PDB file of C-alpha atoms in Angstrom:
ATOM      1  CA  MET A 737      85.565 158.458 121.336  1.00  0.00           C
ATOM      2  CA  PHE A 738      88.439 155.999 121.256  1.00  0.00           C
ATOM      3  CA  LYS A 739      90.728 155.722 124.209  1.00  0.00           C
ATOM      4  CA  VAL A 740      94.434 155.055 123.633  1.00  0.00           C
ATOM      5  CA  ASP A 741      94.027 151.492 124.956  1.00  0.00           C
ATOM      6  CA  GLN A 742      91.122 150.816 122.589  1.00  0.00           C
ATOM      7  CA  PHE A 743      93.075 152.192 119.635  1.00  0.00           C
ATOM      8  CA  SER A 744      96.049 149.934 120.401  1.00  0.00           C
ATOM      9  CA  GLN A 745      93.687 146.939 120.650  1.00  0.00           C
ATOM     10  CA  PHE A 746      92.102 147.880 117.327  1.00  0.00           C
ATOM     11  CA  SER A 747      95.531 148.286 115.748  1.00  0.00           C
ATOM     12  CA  ALA A 748      96.680 144.927 117.127  1.00  0.00           C
ATOM     13  CA  ALA A 749      93.534 143.241 115.797  1.00  0.00           C
ATOM     14  CA  ASN A 750      94.164 144.710 112.334  1.00  0.00           C
ATOM     15  CA  GLU A 751      97.772 143.563 112.401  1.00  0.00           C
ATOM     16  CA  THR A 752      96.676 140.064 113.403  1.00  0.00           C
ATOM     17  CA  ALA A 753      94.138 139.982 110.571  1.00  0.00           C
ATOM     18  CA  ILE A 754      96.767 141.082 108.045  1.00  0.00           C
ATOM     19  CA  ASN A 755      99.219 138.462 109.307  1.00  0.00           C
ATOM     20  CA  GLN A 756      96.538 135.788 109.140  1.00  0.00           C
ATOM     21  CA  PHE A 757      95.621 136.804 105.588  1.00  0.00           C
ATOM     22  CA  ALA A 758      99.299 136.647 104.565  1.00  0.00           C
ATOM     23  CA  HIS A 759      99.652 133.230 106.196  1.00  0.00           C
ATOM     24  CA  PHE A 760      96.608 131.854 104.360  1.00  0.00           C
ATOM     25  CA  ALA A 761      97.814 133.366 101.078  1.00  0.00           C
ATOM     26  CA  GLN A 762     101.205 131.684 101.502  1.00  0.00           C
ATOM     27  CA  LEU A 763      99.495 128.422 102.447  1.00  0.00           C
ATOM     28  CA  SER A 764      97.298 128.627  99.350  1.00  0.00           C
ATOM     29  CA  LEU A 765     100.280 129.254  97.090  1.00  0.00           C
ATOM     30  CA  ALA A 766     102.239 126.407  98.665  1.00  0.00           C
ATOM     31  CA  ASN A 767      99.269 124.075  98.140  1.00  0.00           C
ATOM     32  CA  LEU A 768      98.889 125.236  94.549  1.00  0.00           C
ATOM     33  CA  GLU A 769     102.551 124.415  93.975  1.00  0.00           C
ATOM     34  CA  LYS A 770     102.174 120.990  95.626  1.00  0.00           C
ATOM     35  CA  PHE A 771      99.067 120.073  93.635  1.00  0.00           C
ATOM     36  CA  ALA A 772     100.643 121.308  90.393  1.00  0.00           C
ATOM     37  CA  GLU A 773     103.743 119.224  91.097  1.00  0.00           C
ATOM     38  CA  ILE A 774     101.630 116.164  91.956  1.00  0.00           C
ATOM     39  CA  GLY A 775      99.594 116.607  88.769  1.00  0.00           C
ATOM     40  CA  LEU A 776     102.660 117.094  86.584  1.00  0.00           C
ATOM     41  CA  ASP A 777     104.378 114.062  88.086  1.00  0.00           C
ATOM     42  CA  ALA A 778     101.247 111.976  87.508  1.00  0.00           C
ATOM     43  CA  ALA A 779     100.973 113.198  83.915  1.00  0.00           C
ATOM     44  CA  ARG A 780     104.662 112.503  83.290  1.00  0.00           C
ATOM     45  CA  ASP A 781     104.339 108.973  84.709  1.00  0.00           C
ATOM     46  CA  SER A 782     101.192 108.331  82.688  1.00  0.00           C
ATOM     47  CA  VAL A 783     102.863 109.384  79.443  1.00  0.00           C
ATOM     48  CA  GLU A 784     105.875 107.171  80.188  1.00  0.00           C
ATOM     49  CA  GLN A 785     103.681 104.196  81.073  1.00  0.00           C
ATOM     50  CA  ALA A 786     101.421 104.704  78.062  1.00  0.00           C
ATOM     51  CA  THR A 787     104.443 104.898  75.754  1.00  0.00           C
ATOM     52  CA  ALA A 788     105.943 101.730  77.227  1.00  0.00           C
ATOM     53  CA  HIS A 789     102.553  99.978  77.028  1.00  0.00           C
ATOM     54  CA  ALA A 790     102.061 101.023  73.393  1.00  0.00           C
ATOM     55  CA  ALA A 791     105.559  99.788  72.521  1.00  0.00           C
ATOM     56  CA  ALA A 792     104.853  96.466  74.238  1.00  0.00           C
ATOM     57  CA  LEU A 793     101.539  96.106  72.390  1.00  0.00           C
ATOM     58  CA  ALA A 794     103.229  96.914  69.085  1.00  0.00           C
ATOM     59  CA  GLY A 795     105.664  94.063  69.695  1.00  0.00           C
ATOM     60  CA  ALA A 796     102.959  91.536  70.567  1.00  0.00           C
ATOM     61  CA  LYS A 797     102.901  88.474  68.339  1.00  0.00           C
ATOM     62  CA  ASP A 798      99.340  87.263  68.972  1.00  0.00           C
ATOM     63  CA  VAL A 799      96.069  88.035  70.740  1.00  0.00           C
ATOM     64  CA  HIS A 800      97.056  86.095  73.844  1.00  0.00           C
ATOM     65  CA  GLU A 801     100.151  88.215  74.269  1.00  0.00           C
ATOM     66  CA  VAL A 802      98.069  91.400  73.864  1.00  0.00           C
ATOM     67  CA  ILE A 803      95.718  90.176  76.600  1.00  0.00           C
ATOM     68  CA  ALA A 804      98.656  89.314  78.834  1.00  0.00           C
ATOM     69  CA  ILE A 805     100.264  92.734  78.266  1.00  0.00           C
ATOM     70  CA  ASN A 806      96.992  94.530  79.003  1.00  0.00           C
ATOM     71  CA  SER A 807      96.439  92.446  82.147  1.00  0.00           C
ATOM     72  CA  ALA A 808      99.973  93.122  83.349  1.00  0.00           C
ATOM     73  CA  ALA A 809      99.507  96.859  82.758  1.00  0.00           C
ATOM     74  CA  LEU A 810      96.515  97.057  85.094  1.00  0.00           C
ATOM     75  CA  GLU A 811      98.463  96.653  88.350  1.00  0.00           C
ATOM     76  CA  PRO A 812     100.862  99.582  87.766  1.00  0.00           C
ATOM     77  CA  VAL A 813      97.901 101.776  86.809  1.00  0.00           C
ATOM     78  CA  MET A 814      96.105 100.868  90.043  1.00  0.00           C
ATOM     79  CA  LYS A 815      99.253 101.497  92.075  1.00  0.00           C
ATOM     80  CA  ARG A 816      99.784 104.901  90.433  1.00  0.00           C
ATOM     81  CA  ALA A 817      96.148 105.837  91.022  1.00  0.00           C
ATOM     82  CA  TYR A 818      96.453 104.786  94.653  1.00  0.00           C
ATOM     83  CA  ALA A 819      99.713 106.714  95.121  1.00  0.00           C
ATOM     84  CA  TYR A 820      98.243 109.791  93.455  1.00  0.00           C
ATOM     85  CA  SER A 821      95.059 109.760  95.531  1.00  0.00           C
ATOM     86  CA  ARG A 822      97.010 109.099  98.712  1.00  0.00           C
ATOM     87  CA  THR A 823      99.378 112.005  98.035  1.00  0.00           C
ATOM     88  CA  VAL A 824      96.476 114.336  97.272  1.00  0.00           C
ATOM     89  CA  TYR A 825      94.658 113.204 100.422  1.00  0.00           C
ATOM     90  CA  GLU A 826      97.755 113.697 102.599  1.00  0.00           C
ATOM     91  CA  THR A 827      98.364 117.154 101.150  1.00  0.00           C
ATOM     92  CA  ALA A 828      94.752 118.151 101.764  1.00  0.00           C
ATOM     93  CA  ALA A 829      94.904 116.717 105.304  1.00  0.00           C
ATOM     94  CA  GLU A 830      98.058 118.723 106.054  1.00  0.00           C
ATOM     95  CA  THR A 831      96.366 121.882 104.830  1.00  0.00           C
ATOM     96  CA  ASN A 832      93.247 121.130 106.856  1.00  0.00           C
ATOM     97  CA  ALA A 833      95.358 120.621 109.973  1.00  0.00           C
ATOM     98  CA  GLU A 834      97.173 123.915 109.422  1.00  0.00           C
ATOM     99  CA  VAL A 835      93.943 125.859 108.863  1.00  0.00           C
ATOM    100  CA  LYS A 836      92.331 124.167 111.857  1.00  0.00           C
ATOM    101  CA  LYS A 837      95.309 125.086 114.042  1.00  0.00           C
ATOM    102  CA  VAL A 838      95.079 128.750 113.015  1.00  0.00           C
ATOM    103  CA  PHE A 839      91.324 128.912 113.625  1.00  0.00           C
ATOM    104  CA  GLU A 840      91.602 127.163 116.990  1.00  0.00           C
ATOM    105  CA  LYS A 841      94.288 129.604 118.071  1.00  0.00           C
ATOM    106  CA  GLN A 842      92.211 132.549 116.871  1.00  0.00           C
ATOM    107  CA  ALA A 843      89.072 131.242 118.600  1.00  0.00           C
ATOM    108  CA  SER A 844      90.992 130.718 121.827  1.00  0.00           C
ATOM    109  CA  GLU A 845      92.447 134.231 121.720  1.00  0.00           C
ATOM    110  CA  LEU A 846      89.067 135.739 120.836  1.00  0.00           C
ATOM    111  CA  ASN A 847      87.386 133.800 123.629  1.00  0.00           C
ATOM    112  CA  SER A 848      89.918 134.859 126.252  1.00  0.00           C
ATOM    113  CA  THR A 849      89.735 138.496 125.086  1.00  0.00           C
ATOM    114  CA  ALA A 850      85.931 138.460 125.177  1.00  0.00           C
ATOM    115  CA  VAL A 851      85.882 136.915 128.642  1.00  0.00           C
ATOM    116  CA  ALA A 852      88.402 139.451 129.928  1.00  0.00           C
ATOM    117  CA  SER A 853      86.442 142.337 128.387  1.00  0.00           C
ATOM    118  CA  LEU A 854      83.178 141.120 129.870  1.00  0.00           C
ATOM    119  CA  GLU A 855      84.752 140.590 133.285  1.00  0.00           C
ATOM    120  CA  GLU A 856      86.072 144.137 133.132  1.00  0.00           C
ATOM    121  CA  ALA A 857      82.631 145.432 132.108  1.00  0.00           C
ATOM    122  CA  PHE A 858      80.961 143.435 134.895  1.00  0.00           C
ATOM    123  CA  LYS A 859      83.068 145.277 137.464  1.00  0.00           C
ATOM    124  CA  TYR A 860      81.286 148.502 136.526  1.00  0.00           C
ATOM    125  CA  ALA A 861      77.789 147.026 136.237  1.00  0.00           C
ATOM    126  CA  PRO A 862      75.130 148.851 138.227  1.00  0.00           C
ATOM    127  CA  ALA A 863      73.795 147.401 141.434  1.00  0.00           C
ATOM    128  CA  GLY A 864      70.950 144.941 140.924  1.00  0.00           C
ATOM    129  CA  SER A 865      72.268 143.598 137.642  1.00  0.00           C
ATOM    130  CA  GLU A 866      73.727 140.445 139.202  1.00  0.00           C
ATOM    131  CA  ALA A 867      71.007 138.261 137.651  1.00  0.00           C
ATOM    132  CA  TYR A 868      71.728 139.686 134.213  1.00  0.00           C
ATOM    133  CA  ILE A 869      75.464 139.158 134.697  1.00  0.00           C
ATOM    134  CA  GLY A 870      74.813 135.585 135.825  1.00  0.00           C
ATOM    135  CA  ASN A 871      72.733 134.960 132.711  1.00  0.00           C
ATOM    136  CA  VAL A 872      75.449 136.362 130.459  1.00  0.00           C
ATOM    137  CA  LYS A 873      78.075 134.199 132.182  1.00  0.00           C
ATOM    138  CA  SER A 874      75.828 131.129 131.808  1.00  0.00           C
ATOM    139  CA  ALA A 875      75.299 131.903 128.127  1.00  0.00           C
ATOM    140  CA  MET A 876      79.057 132.250 127.638  1.00  0.00           C
ATOM    141  CA  ALA A 877      79.686 128.947 129.393  1.00  0.00           C
ATOM    142  CA  ALA A 878      77.028 127.284 127.203  1.00  0.00           C
ATOM    143  CA  ALA A 879      78.609 128.758 124.062  1.00  0.00           C
ATOM    144  CA  GLN A 880      82.043 127.546 125.117  1.00  0.00           C
ATOM    145  CA  SER A 881      80.636 124.097 125.808  1.00  0.00           C
ATOM    146  CA  ALA A 882      78.877 124.044 122.427  1.00  0.00           C
ATOM    147  CA  TYR A 883      82.123 125.040 120.701  1.00  0.00           C
ATOM    148  CA  ALA A 884      84.025 122.311 122.548  1.00  0.00           C
ATOM    149  CA  ASN A 885      81.372 119.766 121.523  1.00  0.00           C
ATOM    150  CA  LEU A 886      81.509 120.949 117.915  1.00  0.00           C
ATOM    151  CA  ALA A 887      85.300 120.658 117.930  1.00  0.00           C
ATOM    152  CA  ALA A 888      85.041 117.125 119.358  1.00  0.00           C
ATOM    153  CA  ILE A 889      82.461 116.115 116.724  1.00  0.00           C
ATOM    154  CA  ASN A 890      84.667 117.590 113.993  1.00  0.00           C
ATOM    155  CA  LYS A 891      87.638 115.594 115.289  1.00  0.00           C
ATOM    156  CA  GLN A 892      85.563 112.385 115.396  1.00  0.00           C
ATOM    157  CA  LEU A 893      84.365 113.001 111.855  1.00  0.00           C
ATOM    158  CA  TYR A 894      87.901 113.667 110.650  1.00  0.00           C
ATOM    159  CA  ASP A 895      89.180 110.544 112.424  1.00  0.00           C
ATOM    160  CA  THR A 896      86.368 108.450 110.917  1.00  0.00           C
ATOM    161  CA  VAL A 897      87.133 109.706 107.402  1.00  0.00           C
ATOM    162  CA  GLU A 898      90.830 109.049 107.915  1.00  0.00           C
ATOM    163  CA  LYS A 899      90.133 105.538 109.225  1.00  0.00           C
ATOM    164  CA  THR A 900      87.881 104.831 106.225  1.00  0.00           C
ATOM    165  CA  VAL A 901      90.586 106.012 103.851  1.00  0.00           C
ATOM    166  CA  GLU A 902      93.136 103.811 105.611  1.00  0.00           C
ATOM    167  CA  GLN A 903      90.799 100.796 105.318  1.00  0.00           C
ATOM    168  CA  ASN A 904      90.241 101.505 101.621  1.00  0.00           C
ATOM    169  CA  VAL A 905      93.985 101.803 101.113  1.00  0.00           C
ATOM    170  CA  ALA A 906      94.546  98.458 102.830  1.00  0.00           C
ATOM    171  CA  THR A 907      91.859  96.874 100.648  1.00  0.00           C
ATOM    172  CA  VAL A 908      93.414  98.239  97.447  1.00  0.00           C
ATOM    173  CA  GLN A 909      96.879  97.166  98.538  1.00  0.00           C
ATOM    174  CA  ALA A 910      95.626  93.666  99.339  1.00  0.00           C
ATOM    175  CA  ALA A 911      93.873  93.479  95.977  1.00  0.00           C
ATOM    176  CA  THR A 912      97.000  94.498  94.078  1.00  0.00           C
ATOM    177  CA  LYS A 913      99.091  91.941  95.969  1.00  0.00           C
ATOM    178  CA  ALA A 914      96.624  89.082  95.426  1.00  0.00           C
ATOM    179  CA  PRO A 915      97.888  86.267  93.214  1.00  0.00           C
ATOM    180  CA  LYS A 916      96.695  86.461  89.639  1.00  0.00           C
ATOM    181  CA  ALA A 917      95.428  83.663  87.460  1.00  0.00           C
ATOM    182  CA  PRO A 918      97.627  83.138  84.420  1.00  0.00           C
ATOM    183  CA  VAL A 919      95.999  84.645  81.341  1.00  0.00           C
ATOM    184  CA  ARG A 920      97.438  82.195  78.780  1.00  0.00           C
ATOM    185  CA  LYS A 921      96.141  79.112  80.573  1.00  0.00           C
ATOM    186  CA  ALA A 922      92.649  80.528  80.820  1.00  0.00           C
ATOM    187  CA  ALA A 923      92.670  81.420  77.132  1.00  0.00           C
ATOM    188  CA  ALA A 924      94.013  77.948  76.223  1.00  0.00           C
ATOM    189  CA  LYS A 925      91.183  76.244  78.172  1.00  0.00           C
ATOM    190  CA  ARG A 926      88.573  78.087  76.069  1.00  0.00           C
ATOM    191  CA  LYS A 927      89.782  76.495  72.827  1.00  0.00           C
TER     192      LYS A 927
END
């Protein structure tokens, strides 16, 4: 039979679960809006660039000019691709951080509630159960340590991925800023 205190705890847990569900639903909708906006902006930019590129190609007077126009169009495409991927990555990272924060808070609250409940139960343990209680406390400490280690490994993994992305971004930026060989001179040397 439920006691009044247990019922209020159950009710509070349900309310927390409903609030968490609502928070994740709002987060999902906000992300859907962000990704839709990013995709639409990218599509709009691509159509504009493709139209401008087609107009430039239509006005080309010879093959060398077509090659030059196509070569010149590559850099803006790479920059747009980089900007798009970076924006998507940042949006996903923000979402990951928000979800992680919620789960860490929930795990912390659950852990403190479990510890408090067990401590309360240990007060009423029968005589001679000290070894059992010690084992349970040791198991809880080991579980908390394992969770802390898992959280640290997750953070290291996240930091490593972020560092790799930053290095790749720097490489792409350096490649797009590198001086280019003139196309017309190279084509003229072939003749």
